[in-house]
mmCIF file of C-alpha atoms and ligand atoms in Angstrom:
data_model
loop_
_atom_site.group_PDB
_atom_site.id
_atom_site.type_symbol
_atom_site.label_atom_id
_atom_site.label_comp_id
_atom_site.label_asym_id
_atom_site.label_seq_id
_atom_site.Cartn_x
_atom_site.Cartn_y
_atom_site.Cartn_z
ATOM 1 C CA UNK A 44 15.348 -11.847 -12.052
ATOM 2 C CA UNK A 45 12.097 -13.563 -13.436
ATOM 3 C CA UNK A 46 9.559 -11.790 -10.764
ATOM 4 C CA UNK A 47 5.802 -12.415 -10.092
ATOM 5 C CA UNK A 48 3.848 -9.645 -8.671
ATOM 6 C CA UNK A 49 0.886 -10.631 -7.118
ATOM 7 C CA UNK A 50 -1.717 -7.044 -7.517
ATOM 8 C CA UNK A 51 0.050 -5.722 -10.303
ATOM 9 C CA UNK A 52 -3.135 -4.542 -11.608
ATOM 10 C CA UNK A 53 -3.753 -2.438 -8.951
ATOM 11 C CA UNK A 54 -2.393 0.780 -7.936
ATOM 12 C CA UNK A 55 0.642 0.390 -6.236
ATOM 13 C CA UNK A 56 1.236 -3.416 -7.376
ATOM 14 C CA UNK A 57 1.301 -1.487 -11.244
ATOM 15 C CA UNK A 58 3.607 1.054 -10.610
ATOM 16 C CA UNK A 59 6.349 -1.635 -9.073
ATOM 17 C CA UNK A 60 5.615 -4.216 -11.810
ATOM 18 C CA UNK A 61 6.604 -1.185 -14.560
ATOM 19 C CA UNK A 62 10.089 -0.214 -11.785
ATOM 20 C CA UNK A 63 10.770 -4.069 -12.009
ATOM 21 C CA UNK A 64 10.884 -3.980 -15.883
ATOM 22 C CA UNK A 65 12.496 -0.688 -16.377
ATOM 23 C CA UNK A 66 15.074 -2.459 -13.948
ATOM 24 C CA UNK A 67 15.509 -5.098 -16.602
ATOM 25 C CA UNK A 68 13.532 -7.942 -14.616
ATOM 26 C CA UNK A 69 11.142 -10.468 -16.239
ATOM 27 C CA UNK A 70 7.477 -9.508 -14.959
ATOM 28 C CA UNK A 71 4.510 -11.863 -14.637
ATOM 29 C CA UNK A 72 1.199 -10.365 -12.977
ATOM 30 C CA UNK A 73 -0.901 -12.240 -11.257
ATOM 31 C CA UNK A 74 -4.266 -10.594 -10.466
ATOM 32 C CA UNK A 75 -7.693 -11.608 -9.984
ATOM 33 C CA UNK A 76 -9.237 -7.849 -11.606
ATOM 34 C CA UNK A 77 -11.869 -7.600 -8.712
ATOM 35 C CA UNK A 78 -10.261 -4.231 -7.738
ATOM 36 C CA UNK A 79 -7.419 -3.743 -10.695
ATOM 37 C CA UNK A 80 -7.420 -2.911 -14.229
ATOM 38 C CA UNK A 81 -6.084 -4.797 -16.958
ATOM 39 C CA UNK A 82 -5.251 -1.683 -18.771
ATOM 40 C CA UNK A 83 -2.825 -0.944 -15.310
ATOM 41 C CA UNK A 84 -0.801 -4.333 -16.215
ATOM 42 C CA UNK A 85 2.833 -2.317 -17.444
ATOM 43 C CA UNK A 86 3.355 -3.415 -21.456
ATOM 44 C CA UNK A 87 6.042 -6.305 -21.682
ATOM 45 C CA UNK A 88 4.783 -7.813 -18.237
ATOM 46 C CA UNK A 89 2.434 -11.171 -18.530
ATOM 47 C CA UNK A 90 -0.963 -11.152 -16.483
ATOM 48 C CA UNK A 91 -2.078 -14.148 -15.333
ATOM 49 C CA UNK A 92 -6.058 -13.643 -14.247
ATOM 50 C CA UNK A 93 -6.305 -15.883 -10.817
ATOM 51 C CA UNK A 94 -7.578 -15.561 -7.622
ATOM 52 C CA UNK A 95 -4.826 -15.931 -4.321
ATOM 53 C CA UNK A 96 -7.822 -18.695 -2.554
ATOM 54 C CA UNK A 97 -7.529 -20.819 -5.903
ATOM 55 C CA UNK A 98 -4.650 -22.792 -4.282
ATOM 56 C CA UNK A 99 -4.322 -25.428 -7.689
ATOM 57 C CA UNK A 100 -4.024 -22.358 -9.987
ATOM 58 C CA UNK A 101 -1.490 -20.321 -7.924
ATOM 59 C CA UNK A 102 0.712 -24.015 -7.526
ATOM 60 C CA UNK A 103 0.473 -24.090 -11.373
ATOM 61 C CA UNK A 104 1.769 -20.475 -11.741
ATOM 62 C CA UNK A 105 4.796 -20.601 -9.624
ATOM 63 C CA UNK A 106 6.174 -24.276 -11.094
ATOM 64 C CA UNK A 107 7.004 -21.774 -14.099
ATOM 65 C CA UNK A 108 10.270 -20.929 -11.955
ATOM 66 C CA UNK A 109 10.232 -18.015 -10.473
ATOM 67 C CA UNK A 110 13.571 -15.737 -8.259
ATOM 68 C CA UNK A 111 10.816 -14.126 -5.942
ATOM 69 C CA UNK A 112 7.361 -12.892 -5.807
ATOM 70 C CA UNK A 113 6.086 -9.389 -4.586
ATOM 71 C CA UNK A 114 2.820 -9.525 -3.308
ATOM 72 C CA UNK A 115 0.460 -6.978 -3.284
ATOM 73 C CA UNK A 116 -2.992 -8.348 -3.698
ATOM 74 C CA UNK A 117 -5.279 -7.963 -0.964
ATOM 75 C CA UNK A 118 -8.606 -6.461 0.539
ATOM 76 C CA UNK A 119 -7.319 -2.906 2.186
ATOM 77 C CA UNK A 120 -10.845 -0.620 3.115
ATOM 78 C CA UNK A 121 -10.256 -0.279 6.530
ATOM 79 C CA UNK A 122 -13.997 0.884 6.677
ATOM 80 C CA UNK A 123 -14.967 -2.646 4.799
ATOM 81 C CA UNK A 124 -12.935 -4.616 6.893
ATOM 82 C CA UNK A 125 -15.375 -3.659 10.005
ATOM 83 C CA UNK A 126 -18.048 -4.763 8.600
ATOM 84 C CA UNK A 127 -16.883 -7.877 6.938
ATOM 85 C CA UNK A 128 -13.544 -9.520 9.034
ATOM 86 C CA UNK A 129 -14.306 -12.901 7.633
ATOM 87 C CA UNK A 130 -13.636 -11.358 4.525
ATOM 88 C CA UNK A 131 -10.570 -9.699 5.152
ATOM 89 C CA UNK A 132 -8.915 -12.694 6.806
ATOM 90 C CA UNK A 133 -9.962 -15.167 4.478
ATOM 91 C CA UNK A 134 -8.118 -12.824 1.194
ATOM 92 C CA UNK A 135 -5.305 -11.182 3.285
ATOM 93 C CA UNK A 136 -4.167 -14.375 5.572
ATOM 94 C CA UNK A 137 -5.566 -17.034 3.920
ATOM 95 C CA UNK A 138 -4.365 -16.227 0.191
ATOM 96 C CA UNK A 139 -1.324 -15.164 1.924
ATOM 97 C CA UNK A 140 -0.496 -18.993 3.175
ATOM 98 C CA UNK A 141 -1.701 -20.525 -0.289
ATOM 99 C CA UNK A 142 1.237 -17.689 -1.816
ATOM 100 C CA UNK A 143 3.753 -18.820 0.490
ATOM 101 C CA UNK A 144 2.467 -22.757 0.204
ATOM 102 C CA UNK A 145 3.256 -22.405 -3.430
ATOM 103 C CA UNK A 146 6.567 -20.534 -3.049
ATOM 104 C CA UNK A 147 7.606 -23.414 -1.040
ATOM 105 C CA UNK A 148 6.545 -26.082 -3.044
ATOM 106 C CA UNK A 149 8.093 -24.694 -6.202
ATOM 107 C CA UNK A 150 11.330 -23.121 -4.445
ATOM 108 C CA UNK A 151 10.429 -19.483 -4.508
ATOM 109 C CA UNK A 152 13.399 -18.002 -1.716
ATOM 110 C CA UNK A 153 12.967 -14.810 -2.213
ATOM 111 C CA UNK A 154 9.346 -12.237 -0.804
ATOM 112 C CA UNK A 155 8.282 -8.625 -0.826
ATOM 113 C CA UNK A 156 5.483 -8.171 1.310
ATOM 114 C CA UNK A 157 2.912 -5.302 0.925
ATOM 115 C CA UNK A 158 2.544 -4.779 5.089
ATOM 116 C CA UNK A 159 0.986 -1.628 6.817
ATOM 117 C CA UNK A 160 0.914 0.939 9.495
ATOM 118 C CA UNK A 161 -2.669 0.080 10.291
ATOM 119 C CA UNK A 162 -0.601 -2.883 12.129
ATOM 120 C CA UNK A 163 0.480 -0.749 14.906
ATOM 121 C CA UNK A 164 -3.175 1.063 15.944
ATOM 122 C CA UNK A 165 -3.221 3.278 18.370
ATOM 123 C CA UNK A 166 0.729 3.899 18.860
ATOM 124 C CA UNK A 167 2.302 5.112 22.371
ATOM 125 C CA UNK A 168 4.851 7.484 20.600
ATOM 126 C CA UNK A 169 5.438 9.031 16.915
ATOM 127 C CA UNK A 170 7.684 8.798 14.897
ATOM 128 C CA UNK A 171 6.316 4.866 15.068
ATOM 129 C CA UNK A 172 9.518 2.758 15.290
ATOM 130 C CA UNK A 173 8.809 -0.982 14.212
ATOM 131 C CA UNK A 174 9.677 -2.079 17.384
ATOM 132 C CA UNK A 175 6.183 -0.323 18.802
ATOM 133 C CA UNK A 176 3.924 -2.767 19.759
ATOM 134 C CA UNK A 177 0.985 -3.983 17.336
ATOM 135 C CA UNK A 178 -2.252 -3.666 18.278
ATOM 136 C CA UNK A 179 -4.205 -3.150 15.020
ATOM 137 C CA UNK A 180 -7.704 -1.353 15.671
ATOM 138 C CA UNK A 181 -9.429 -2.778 12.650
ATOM 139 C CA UNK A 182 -9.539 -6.218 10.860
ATOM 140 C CA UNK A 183 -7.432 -4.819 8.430
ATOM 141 C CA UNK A 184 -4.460 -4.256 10.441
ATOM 142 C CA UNK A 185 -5.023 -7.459 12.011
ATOM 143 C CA UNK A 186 -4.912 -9.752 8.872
ATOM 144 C CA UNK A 187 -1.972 -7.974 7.881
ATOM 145 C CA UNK A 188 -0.279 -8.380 11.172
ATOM 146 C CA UNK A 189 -1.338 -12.337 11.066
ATOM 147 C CA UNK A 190 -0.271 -12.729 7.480
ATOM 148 C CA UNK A 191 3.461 -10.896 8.737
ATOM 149 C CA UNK A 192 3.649 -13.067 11.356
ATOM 150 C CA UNK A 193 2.707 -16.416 8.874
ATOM 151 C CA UNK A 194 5.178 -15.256 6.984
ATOM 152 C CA UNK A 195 8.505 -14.699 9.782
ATOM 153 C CA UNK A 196 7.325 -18.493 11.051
ATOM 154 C CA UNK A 197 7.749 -19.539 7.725
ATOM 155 C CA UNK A 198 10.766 -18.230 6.825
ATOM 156 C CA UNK A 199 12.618 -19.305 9.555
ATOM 157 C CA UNK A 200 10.971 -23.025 8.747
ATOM 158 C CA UNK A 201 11.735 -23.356 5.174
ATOM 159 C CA UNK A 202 14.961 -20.826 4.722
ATOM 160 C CA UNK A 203 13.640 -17.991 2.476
ATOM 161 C CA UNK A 204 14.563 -14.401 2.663
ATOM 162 C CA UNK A 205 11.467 -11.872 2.992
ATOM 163 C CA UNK A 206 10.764 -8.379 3.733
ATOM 164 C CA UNK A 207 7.345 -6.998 4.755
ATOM 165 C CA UNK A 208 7.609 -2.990 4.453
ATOM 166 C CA UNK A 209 4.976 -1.480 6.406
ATOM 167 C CA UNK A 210 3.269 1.407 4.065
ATOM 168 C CA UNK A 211 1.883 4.837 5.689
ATOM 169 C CA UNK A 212 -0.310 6.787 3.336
ATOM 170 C CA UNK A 213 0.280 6.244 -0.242
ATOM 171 C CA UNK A 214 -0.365 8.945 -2.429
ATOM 172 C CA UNK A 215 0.493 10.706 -6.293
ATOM 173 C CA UNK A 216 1.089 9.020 -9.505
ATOM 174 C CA UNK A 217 3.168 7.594 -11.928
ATOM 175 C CA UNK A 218 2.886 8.590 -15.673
ATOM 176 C CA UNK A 219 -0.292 6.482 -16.896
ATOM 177 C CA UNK A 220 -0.231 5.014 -13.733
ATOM 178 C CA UNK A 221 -3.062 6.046 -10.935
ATOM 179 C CA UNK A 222 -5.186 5.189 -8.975
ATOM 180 C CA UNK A 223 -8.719 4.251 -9.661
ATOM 181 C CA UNK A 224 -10.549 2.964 -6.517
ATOM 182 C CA UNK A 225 -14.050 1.543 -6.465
ATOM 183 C CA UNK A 226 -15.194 2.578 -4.441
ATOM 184 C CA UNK A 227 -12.959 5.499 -3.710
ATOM 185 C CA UNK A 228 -12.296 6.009 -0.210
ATOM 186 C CA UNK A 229 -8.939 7.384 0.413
ATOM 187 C CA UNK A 230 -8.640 11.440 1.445
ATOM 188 C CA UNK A 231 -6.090 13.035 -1.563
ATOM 189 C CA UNK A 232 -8.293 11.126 -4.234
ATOM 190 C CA UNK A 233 -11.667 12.288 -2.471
ATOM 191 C CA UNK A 234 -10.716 16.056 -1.900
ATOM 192 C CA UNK A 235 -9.242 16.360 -5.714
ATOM 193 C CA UNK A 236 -12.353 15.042 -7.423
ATOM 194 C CA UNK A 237 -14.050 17.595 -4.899
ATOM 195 C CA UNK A 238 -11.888 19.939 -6.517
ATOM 196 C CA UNK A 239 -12.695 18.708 -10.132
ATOM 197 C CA UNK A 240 -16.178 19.064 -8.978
ATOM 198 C CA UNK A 241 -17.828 15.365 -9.392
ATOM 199 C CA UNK A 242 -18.343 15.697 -5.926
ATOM 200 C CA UNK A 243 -20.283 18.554 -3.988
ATOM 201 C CA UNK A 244 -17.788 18.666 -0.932
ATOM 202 C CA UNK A 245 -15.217 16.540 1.125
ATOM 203 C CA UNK A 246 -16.209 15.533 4.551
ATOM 204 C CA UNK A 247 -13.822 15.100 7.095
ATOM 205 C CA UNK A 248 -14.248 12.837 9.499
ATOM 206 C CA UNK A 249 -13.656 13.752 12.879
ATOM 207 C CA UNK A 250 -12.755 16.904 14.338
ATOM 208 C CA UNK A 251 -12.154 16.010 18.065
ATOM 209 C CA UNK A 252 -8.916 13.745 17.888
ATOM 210 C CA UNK A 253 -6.087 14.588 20.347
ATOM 211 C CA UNK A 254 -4.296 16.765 17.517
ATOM 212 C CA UNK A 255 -3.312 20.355 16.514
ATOM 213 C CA UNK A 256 -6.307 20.844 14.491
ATOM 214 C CA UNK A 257 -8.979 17.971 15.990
ATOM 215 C CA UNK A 258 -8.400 16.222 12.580
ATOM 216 C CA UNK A 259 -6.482 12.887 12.233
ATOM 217 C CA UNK A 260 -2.595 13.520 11.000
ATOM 218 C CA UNK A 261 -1.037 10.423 8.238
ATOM 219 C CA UNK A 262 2.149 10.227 6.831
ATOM 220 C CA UNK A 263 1.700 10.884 3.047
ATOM 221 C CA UNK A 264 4.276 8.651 0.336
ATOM 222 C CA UNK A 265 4.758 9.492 -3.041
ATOM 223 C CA UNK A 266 3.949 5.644 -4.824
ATOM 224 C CA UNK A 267 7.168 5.834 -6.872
ATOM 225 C CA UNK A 268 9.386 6.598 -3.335
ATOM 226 C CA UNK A 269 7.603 3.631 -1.848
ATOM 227 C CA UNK A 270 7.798 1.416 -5.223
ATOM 228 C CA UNK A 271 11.680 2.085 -5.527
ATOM 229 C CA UNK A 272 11.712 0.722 -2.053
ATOM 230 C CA UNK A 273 10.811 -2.602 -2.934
ATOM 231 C CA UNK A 274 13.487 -2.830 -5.958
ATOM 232 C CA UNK A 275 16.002 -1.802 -2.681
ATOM 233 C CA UNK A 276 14.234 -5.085 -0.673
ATOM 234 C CA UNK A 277 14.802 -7.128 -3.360
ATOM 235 C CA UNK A 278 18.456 -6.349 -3.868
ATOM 236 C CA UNK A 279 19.235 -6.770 -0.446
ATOM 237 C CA UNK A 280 17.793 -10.392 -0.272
ATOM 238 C CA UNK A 281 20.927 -10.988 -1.974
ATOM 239 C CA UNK A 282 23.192 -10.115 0.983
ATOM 240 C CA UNK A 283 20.147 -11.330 3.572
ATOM 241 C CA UNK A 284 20.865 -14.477 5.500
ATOM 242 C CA UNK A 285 18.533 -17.377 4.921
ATOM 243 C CA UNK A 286 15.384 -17.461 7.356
ATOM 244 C CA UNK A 287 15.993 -13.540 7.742
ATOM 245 C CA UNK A 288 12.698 -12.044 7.669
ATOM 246 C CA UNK A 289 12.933 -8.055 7.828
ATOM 247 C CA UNK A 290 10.389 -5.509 8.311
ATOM 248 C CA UNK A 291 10.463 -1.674 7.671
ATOM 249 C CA UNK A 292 8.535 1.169 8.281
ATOM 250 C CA UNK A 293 7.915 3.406 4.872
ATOM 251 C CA UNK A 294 6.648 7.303 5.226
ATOM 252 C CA UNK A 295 8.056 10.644 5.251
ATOM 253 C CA UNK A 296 8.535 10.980 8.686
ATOM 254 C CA UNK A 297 6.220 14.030 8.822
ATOM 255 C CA UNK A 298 2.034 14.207 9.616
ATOM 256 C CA UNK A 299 -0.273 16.071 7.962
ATOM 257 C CA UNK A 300 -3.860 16.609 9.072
ATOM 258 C CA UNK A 301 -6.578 15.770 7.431
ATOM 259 C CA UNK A 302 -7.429 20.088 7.002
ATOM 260 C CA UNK A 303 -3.636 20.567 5.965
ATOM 261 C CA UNK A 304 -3.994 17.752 2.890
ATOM 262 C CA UNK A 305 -7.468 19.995 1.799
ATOM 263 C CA UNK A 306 -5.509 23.541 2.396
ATOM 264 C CA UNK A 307 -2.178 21.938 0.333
ATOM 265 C CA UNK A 308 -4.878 20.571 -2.137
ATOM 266 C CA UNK A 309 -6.351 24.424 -2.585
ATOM 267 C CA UNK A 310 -3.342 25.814 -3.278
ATOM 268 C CA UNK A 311 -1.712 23.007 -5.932
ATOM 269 C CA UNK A 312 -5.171 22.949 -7.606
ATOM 270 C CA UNK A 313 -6.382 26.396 -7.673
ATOM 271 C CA UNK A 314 -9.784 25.443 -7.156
ATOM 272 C CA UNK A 315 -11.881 26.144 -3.512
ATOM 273 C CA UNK A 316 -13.012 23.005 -2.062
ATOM 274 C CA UNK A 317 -16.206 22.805 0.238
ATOM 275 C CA UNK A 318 -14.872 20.917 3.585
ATOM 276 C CA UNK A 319 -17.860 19.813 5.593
ATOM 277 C CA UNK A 320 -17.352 18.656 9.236
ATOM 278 C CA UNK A 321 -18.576 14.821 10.034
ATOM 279 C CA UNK A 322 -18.339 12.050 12.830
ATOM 280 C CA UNK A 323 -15.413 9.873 13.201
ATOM 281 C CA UNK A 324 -15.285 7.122 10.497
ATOM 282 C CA UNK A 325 -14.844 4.008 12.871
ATOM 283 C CA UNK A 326 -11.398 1.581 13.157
ATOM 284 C CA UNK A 327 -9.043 5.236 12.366
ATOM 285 C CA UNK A 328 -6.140 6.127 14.581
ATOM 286 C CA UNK A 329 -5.285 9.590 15.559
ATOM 287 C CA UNK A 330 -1.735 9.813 14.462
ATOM 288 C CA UNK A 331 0.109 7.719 12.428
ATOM 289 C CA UNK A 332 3.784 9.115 11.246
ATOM 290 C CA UNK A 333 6.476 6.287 10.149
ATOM 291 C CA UNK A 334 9.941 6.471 11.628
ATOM 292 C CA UNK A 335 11.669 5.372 8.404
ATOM 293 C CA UNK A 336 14.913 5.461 10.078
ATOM 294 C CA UNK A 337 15.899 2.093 9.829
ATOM 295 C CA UNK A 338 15.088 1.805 6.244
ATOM 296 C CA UNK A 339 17.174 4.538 5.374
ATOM 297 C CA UNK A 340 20.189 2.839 7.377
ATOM 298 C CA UNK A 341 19.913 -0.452 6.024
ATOM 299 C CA UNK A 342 18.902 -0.274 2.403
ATOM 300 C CA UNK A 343 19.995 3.825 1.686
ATOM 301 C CA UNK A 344 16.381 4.512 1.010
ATOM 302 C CA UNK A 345 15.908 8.055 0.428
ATOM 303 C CA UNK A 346 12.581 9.326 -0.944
ATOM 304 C CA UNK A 347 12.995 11.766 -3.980
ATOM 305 C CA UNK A 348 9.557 12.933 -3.266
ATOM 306 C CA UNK A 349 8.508 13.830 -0.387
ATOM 307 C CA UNK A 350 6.668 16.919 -0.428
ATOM 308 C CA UNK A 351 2.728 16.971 0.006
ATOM 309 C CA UNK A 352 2.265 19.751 -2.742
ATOM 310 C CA UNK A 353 4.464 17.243 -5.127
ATOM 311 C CA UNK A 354 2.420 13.905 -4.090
ATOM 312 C CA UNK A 355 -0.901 16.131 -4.790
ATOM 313 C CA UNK A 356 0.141 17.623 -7.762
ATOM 314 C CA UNK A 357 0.734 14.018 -9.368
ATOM 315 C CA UNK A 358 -2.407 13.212 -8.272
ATOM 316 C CA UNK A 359 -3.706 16.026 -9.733
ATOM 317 C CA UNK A 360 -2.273 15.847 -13.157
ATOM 318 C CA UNK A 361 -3.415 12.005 -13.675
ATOM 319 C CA UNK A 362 -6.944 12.777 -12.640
ATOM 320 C CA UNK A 363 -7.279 15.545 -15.280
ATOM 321 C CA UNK A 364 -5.552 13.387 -17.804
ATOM 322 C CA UNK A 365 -7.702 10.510 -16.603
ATOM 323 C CA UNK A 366 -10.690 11.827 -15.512
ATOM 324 C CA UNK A 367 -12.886 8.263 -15.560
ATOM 325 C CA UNK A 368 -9.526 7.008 -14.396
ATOM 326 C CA UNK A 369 -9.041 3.638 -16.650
ATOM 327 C CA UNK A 370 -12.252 3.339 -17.845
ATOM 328 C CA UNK A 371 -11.653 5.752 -20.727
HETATM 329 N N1 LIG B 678 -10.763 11.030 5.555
HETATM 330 C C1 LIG B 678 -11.703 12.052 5.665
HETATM 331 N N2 LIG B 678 -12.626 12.161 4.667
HETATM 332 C C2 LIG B 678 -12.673 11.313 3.598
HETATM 333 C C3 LIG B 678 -11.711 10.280 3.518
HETATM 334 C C4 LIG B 678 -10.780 10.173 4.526
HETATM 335 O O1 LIG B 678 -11.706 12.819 6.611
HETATM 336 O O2 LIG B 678 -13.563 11.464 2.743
HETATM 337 C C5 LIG B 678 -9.760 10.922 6.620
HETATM 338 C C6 LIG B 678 -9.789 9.565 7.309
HETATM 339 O O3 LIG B 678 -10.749 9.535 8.319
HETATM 340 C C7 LIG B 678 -8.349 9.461 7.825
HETATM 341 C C8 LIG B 678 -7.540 10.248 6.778
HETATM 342 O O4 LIG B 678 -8.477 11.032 6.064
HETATM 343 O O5 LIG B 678 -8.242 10.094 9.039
HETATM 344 C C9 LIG B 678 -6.822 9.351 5.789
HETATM 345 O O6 LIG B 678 -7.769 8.420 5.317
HETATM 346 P P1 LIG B 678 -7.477 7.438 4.090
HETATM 347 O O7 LIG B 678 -8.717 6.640 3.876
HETATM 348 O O8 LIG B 678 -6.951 8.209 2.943
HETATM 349 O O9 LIG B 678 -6.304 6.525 4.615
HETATM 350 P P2 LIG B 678 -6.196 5.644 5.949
HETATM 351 O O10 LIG B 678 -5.226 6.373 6.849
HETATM 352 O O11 LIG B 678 -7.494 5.283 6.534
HETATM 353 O O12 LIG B 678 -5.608 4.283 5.424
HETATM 354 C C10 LIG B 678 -4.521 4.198 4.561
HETATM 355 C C11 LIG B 678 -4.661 2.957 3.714
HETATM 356 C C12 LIG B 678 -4.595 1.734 4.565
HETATM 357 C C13 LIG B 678 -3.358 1.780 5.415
HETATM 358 C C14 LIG B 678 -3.255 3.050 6.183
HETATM 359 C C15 LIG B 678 -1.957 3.104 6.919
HETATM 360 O O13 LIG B 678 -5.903 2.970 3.052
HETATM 361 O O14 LIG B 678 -4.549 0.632 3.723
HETATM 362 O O15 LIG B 678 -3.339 4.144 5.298
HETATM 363 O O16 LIG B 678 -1.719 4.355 7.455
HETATM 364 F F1 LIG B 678 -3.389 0.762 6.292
#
């Protein structure tokens, strides 16, 4: 198929462009750089530098002909998306609807669509089915939810075939590919450069959330579990009927707290890493653990994976290999 990824310079958007051509698809990127690297964009894939608001440019791109588009671009700091909603909306929803505009326009039928747990918020029971109810505690999670529920309305009103798989914690690497955050805010990346000593400590924040330890428990995914799963989505457009839009949960199925990711990361790395004990960051959930039950029924997805100690030790490796990550 002749695929566009939308975020293929970024860090999971890079590691499905290179599945899609190792699958023997045709890869364009589209990115805008503000958060990806061009040296991220998989050899033998085309990058085409544009923004998602820059409605002319992405009509342009998608009268090339394309079989479907995977899109991963988007603002995702949970933290950011406090303090700047506007912002959030405007990238996540609003370039959403120009994407799908497009698609429409130039007869796109088929969508992957980077969704997320932060959808669900606070959740009533784990493992978090997708029929829990949403009620995302951040502007994240709500621009996410919107742009899901753009895209169901529209493809029931102009017969495509989408998927929007909702993503727990991504984690690891794959080969060259990393990931490089500026800035860096995510926990595994944070406690191994701890570890590699560029920073003095790893806070954690929170220590009085209604869990085993006081510390907030995530799903961890490997990337290339969660990337294989969107080769899977693709496929099964095939047999999907038209206006069928699907949505799936995508984790392990098991939490670890935020002290159990810094313990696993002690023991895969060797090193001792200074944890120091701060207030809550604001917009995080307790708990969040994926039932993944109905993507392993419906599209055999079965993560290869799914160990902490593996997803760490990834991480790991890249950031010695890359220790300025792709600025070397
Ligand atoms: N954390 C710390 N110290 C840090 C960084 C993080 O204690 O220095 C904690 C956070 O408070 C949170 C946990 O580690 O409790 C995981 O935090 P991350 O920032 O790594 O990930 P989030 O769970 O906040 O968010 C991630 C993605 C979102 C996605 C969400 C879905 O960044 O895009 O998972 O579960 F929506």
């Amino acid at each position: 198929m002749k695929l566009l990824v939308t975020g293929g310079a970024g860090y999971i958007g890079s590691v499905v462009a290179l599945q899609l051509l190792k699958a023997g698809h045709e890869v364009a990127v589209l990115d805008n750089l503000s958060k990806g690297h061009e040296e991220a964009v998989p050899e033998g894939a085309e990058l085409v530098r544009a923004d998602l608001l820059d409605a002319e440019r992405l009509a342009e791109t998608l009268a090339g002909g394309y079989d479907g588009v995977l899109h991963f671009a988007a603002l995702s700091l949970v933290g950011e998306s406090v303090e700047q909603p506007e912002r959030y909306y405007r990238a996540n929803v609003v370039g959403t609807l120009n994407l799908l505009d497009a698609m429409r326009d130039a007869g796109v039928p088929r969508l992957v669509f980077s969704s997320t747990a932060a959808v669900y918020g606070e959740p009533d029971e784990v493992p978090i089915p997708e029929t829990a109810p949403t009620r995302p505690t951040n502007p994240y999670g709500g621009a996410k939810l919107a742009a899901d529920q753009l895209i169901s309305f529209h493809t029931k009103a102009h017969r495509l075939k989408t998927t929007s798989l909702r993503y727990f914690n991504v984690a690891g690497a794959s080969g060259a590919l990393g990931e490089d955050h500026e800035p860096e805010t995510h926990l595994i990346p944070l406690v191994l450069s701890a570890a590699l000593g560029e920073r003095e400590n790893i806070k954690i924040f929170g220590t009085d959330y209604p869990t085993p330890d006081g510390t907030p428990v995530r799903d961890y995914i490997h990337v290339e579990d969660l990337g294989r799963a969107h080769l899977l989505a693709l496929e099964a457009a095939d047999e999907a009927e038209t206006g069928e839009h699907r949505v799936y949960n995508l984790g392990n199925g098991s939490g670890f707290s935020v002290r159990e990711v810094i313990e696993a990361a002690c023991e895969v790395t060797g090193r001792s890493i200074q944890a120091v004990e701060a207030p809550r960051r604001t917009g995080d959930p307790a708990m969040l653990v994926a039932s993944s039950r109905k993507i392993r029924e419906e599209l055999g997805w079965k993560p290869e994976k799914p160990s902490l100690e593996a997803m760490i030790s990834d991480a790991w490796d890249w950031m010695q290999k890359y220790p300025r990550g792709y600025d070397e």
